Coordinates of C-alpha atoms in Angstrom, one line a residue:
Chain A
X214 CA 129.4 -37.2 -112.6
X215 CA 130.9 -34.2 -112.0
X216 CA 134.4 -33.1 -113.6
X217 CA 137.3 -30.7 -114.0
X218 CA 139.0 -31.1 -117.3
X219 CA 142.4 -29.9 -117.5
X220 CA 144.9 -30.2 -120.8
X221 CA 147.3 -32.6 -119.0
X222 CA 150.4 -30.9 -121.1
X223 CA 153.5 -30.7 -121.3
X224 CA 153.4 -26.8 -121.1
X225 CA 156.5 -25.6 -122.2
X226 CA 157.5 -21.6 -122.2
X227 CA 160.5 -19.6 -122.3
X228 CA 161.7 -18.1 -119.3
X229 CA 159.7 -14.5 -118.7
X230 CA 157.2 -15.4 -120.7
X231 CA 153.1 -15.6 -119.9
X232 CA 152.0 -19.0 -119.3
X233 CA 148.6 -19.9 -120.0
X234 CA 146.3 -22.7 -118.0
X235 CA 142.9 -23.6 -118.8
X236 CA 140.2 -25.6 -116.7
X237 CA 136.7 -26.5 -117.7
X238 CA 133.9 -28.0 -115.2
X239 CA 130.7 -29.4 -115.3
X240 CA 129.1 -28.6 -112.2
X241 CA 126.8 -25.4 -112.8
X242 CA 126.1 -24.6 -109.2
X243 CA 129.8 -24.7 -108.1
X244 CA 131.0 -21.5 -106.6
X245 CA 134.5 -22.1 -105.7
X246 CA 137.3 -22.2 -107.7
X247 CA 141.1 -22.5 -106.7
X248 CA 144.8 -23.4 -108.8
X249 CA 146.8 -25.3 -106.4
X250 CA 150.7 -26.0 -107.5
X251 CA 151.9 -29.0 -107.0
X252 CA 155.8 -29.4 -107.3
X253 CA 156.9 -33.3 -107.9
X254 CA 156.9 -35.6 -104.8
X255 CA 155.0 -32.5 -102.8
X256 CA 151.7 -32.0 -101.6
X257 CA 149.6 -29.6 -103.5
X258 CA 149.5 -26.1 -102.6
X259 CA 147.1 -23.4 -103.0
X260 CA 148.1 -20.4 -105.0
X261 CA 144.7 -18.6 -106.1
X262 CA 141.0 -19.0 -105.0
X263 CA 138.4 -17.0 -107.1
X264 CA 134.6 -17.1 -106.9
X265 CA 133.2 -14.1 -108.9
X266 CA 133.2 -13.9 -112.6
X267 CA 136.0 -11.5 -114.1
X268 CA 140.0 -11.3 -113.0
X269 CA 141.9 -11.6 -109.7
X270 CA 145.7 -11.1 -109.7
X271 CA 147.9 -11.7 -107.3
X272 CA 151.2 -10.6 -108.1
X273 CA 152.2 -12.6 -111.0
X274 CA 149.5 -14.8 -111.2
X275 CA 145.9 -13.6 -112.5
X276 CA 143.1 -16.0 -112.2
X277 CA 140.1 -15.6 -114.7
X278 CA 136.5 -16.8 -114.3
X279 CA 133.5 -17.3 -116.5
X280 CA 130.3 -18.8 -115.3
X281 CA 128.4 -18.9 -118.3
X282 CA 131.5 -20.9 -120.2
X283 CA 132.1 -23.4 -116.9
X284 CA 135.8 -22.0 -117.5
X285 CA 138.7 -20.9 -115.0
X286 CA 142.2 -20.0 -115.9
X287 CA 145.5 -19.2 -114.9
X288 CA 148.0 -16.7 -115.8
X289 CA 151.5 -16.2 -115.0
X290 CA 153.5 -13.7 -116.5
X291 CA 157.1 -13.5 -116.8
X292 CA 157.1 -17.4 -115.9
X293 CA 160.3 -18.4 -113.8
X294 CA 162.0 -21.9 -113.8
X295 CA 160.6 -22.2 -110.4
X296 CA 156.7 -22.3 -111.5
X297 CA 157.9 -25.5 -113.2
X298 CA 155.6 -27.7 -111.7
X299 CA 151.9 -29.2 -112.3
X300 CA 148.9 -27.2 -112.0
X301 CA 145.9 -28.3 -110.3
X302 CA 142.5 -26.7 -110.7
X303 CA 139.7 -27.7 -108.5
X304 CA 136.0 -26.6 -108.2
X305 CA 133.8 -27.4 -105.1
X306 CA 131.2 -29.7 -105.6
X307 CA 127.6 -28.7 -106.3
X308 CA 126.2 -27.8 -102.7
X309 CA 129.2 -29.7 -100.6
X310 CA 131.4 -26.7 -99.3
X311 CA 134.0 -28.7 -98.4
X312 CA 134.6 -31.7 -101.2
X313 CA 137.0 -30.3 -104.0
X314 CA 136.8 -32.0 -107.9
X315 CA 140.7 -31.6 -109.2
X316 CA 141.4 -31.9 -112.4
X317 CA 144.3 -34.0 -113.1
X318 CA 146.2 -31.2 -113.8
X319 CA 149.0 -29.2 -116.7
X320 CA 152.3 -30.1 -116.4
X321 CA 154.4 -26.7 -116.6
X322 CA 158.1 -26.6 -118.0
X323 CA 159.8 -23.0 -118.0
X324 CA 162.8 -23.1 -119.9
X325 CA 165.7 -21.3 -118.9
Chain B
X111 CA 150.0 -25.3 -94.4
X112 CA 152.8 -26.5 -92.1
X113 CA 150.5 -27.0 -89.3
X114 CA 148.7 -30.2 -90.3
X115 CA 150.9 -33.0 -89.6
X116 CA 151.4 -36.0 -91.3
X117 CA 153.1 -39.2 -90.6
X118 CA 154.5 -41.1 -91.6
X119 CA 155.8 -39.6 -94.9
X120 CA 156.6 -42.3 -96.5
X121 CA 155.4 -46.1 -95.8
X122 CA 155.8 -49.3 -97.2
X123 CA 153.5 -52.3 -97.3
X124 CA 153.2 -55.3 -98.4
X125 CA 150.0 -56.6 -99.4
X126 CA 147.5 -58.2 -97.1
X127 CA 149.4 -55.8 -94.3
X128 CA 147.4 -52.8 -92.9
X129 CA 148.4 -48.9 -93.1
X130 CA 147.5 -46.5 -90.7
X131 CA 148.3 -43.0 -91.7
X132 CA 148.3 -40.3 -88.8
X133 CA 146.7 -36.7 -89.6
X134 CA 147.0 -33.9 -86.6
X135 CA 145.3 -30.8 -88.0
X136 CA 146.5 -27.2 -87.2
X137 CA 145.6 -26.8 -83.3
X138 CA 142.6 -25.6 -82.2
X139 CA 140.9 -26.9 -86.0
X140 CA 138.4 -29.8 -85.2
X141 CA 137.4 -30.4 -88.9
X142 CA 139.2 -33.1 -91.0
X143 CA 139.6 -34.0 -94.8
X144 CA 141.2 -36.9 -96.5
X145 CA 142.3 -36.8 -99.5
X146 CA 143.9 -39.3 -102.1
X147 CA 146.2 -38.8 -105.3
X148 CA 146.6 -42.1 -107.5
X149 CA 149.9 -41.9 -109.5
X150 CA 148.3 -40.3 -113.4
X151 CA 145.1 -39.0 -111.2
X152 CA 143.7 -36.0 -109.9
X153 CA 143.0 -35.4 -106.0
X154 CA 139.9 -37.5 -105.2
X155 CA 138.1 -36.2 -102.0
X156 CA 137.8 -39.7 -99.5
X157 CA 136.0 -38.2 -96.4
X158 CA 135.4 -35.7 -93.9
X159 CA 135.4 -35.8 -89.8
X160 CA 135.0 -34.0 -87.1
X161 CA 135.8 -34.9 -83.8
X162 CA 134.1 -38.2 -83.0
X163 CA 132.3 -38.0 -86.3
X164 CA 131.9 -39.0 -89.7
X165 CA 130.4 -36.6 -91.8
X166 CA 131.0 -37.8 -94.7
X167 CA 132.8 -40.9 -96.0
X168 CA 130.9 -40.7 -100.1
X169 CA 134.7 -41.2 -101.1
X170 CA 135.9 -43.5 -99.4
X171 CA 136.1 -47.5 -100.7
X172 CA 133.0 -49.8 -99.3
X173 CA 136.0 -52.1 -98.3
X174 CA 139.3 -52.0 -96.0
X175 CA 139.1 -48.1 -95.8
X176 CA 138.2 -46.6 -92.5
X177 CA 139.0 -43.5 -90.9
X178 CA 138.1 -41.8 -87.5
X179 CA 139.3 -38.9 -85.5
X180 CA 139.3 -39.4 -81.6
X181 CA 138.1 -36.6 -79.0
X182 CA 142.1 -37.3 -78.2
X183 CA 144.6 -37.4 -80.5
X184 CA 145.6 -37.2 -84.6
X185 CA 143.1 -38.8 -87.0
X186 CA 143.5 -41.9 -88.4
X187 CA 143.1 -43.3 -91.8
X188 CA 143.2 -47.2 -91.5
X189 CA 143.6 -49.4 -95.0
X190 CA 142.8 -53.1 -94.2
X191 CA 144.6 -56.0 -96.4
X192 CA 146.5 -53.7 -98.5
X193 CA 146.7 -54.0 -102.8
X194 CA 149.1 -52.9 -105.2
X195 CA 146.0 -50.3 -106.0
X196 CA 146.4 -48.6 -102.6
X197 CA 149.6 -46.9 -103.6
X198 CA 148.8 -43.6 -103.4
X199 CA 149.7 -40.1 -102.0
X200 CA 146.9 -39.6 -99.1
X201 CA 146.4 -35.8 -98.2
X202 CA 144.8 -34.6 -94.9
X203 CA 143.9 -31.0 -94.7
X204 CA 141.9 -29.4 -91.3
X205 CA 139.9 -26.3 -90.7
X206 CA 138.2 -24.5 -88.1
X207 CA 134.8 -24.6 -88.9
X208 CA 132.9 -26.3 -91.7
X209 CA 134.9 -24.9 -94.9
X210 CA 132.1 -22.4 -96.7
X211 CA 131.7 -21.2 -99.8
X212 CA 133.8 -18.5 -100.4
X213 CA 136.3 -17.4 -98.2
X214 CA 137.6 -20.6 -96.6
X215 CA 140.0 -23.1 -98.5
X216 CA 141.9 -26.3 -98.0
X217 CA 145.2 -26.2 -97.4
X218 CA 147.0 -29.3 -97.3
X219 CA 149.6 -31.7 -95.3
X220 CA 153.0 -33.0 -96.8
X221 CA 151.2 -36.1 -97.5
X222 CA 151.9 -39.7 -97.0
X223 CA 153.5 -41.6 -99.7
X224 CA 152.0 -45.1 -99.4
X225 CA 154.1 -48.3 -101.5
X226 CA 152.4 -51.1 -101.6
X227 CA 154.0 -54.3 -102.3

């Protein structure tokens, strides 16, 4: 069965800091890879996609992929009270371009 | 994505009742997805439409689950005999073509809350 492990948290940093999320997944052909945000009582929302090995930022946000490791992570420096929320990673399925796997995501608390 | 549309929001049930939850994609997108959150659980994938079509239901339960989306109209996910188990967040998303590999993503609905009973 194919999954998408996530630490489930609490994630608790101080306000400006970096925060730091980690995914692993078992799928070896999977190509896909995204960090949705999802704030309580909302629907998830995407907030990074990345399918080649190495780094992609997007303004405060930097998504990091290794192949060889089956690991994606997320980045978000000088973390704001507002990126409290969970963090979803998700990884297409081996050959199905349209079926995500979520993990069950990281609970992020920025403190003030 | 604001333009998938989902009602209603929030729905309560009792069990042995049916839900029907209502999905109109972004216009013009004629590909579905369905999605469900458990309370504790990650996103599970259910099953994917186009119009008039199943493409693929591998997630959805054998039983009381059924969904469909008309040449007319929002798409429908239909849950027979509702259980306590059913109480979920359900998540449509909608693109215009098949999603591919790279490049394309699902952007969700707001979600409908369902309560059961």
């Amino acid at each position: 069965q194919k999954e998408v492990e996530q630490n489930s948290g609490p994630l608790s940093v101080p306000e400006g800091a970096i925060a730091s999320l980690n995914c692993t997944y078992s799928d070896r052909v999977s190509q896909s890879f995204f960090w949705y945000r999802q704030y309580s009582g909302k629907s998830p929302e995407l907030i990074m996609s990345i399918y080649s090995n190495g780094d992609k930022e997007d303004g405060r946000f930097t998504a990091q992929l290794n192949k060889a490791s089956q690991y994606v992570s997320l980045l978000i420096r000088d973390s704001q009270p507002s990126d409290s929320a969970t963090y979803l990673c998700a990884v297409n399925s081996g050959g199905s371009n349209y079926k995500l796997t979520f993990g069950k995501g990281t609970l992020l608390t920025v403190n003030p | 994505n604001a333009g998938v549309m989902q009602n209603p929001r929030h729905l309560v049930r009792r069990r042995g009742q049916e839900a029907r939850l209502r999905c109109s994609p972004v216009k013009g997108h004629s590909h579905v997805y369905w999605y469900r959150q458990l309370p504790e659980e990650g996103l599970k994938f259910m099953v994917y439409l186009q119009k008039e079509n199943i493409i693929d239901e591998s997630g959805m339960p054998k039983e009381r689950f059924s969904a469909e989306f008309p040449k007319e109209g929002p798409s429908i996910l239909r849950i027979q005999q509702v259980v306590r188990g059913d109480s979920a967040a359900y998540f449509c998303a909608s693109s215009p073509v098949q999603l591919a590999n790279s490049g394309n993503t699902i952007y969700f609905g707001e979600g409908s809350w369902l309560t059961v009973v």
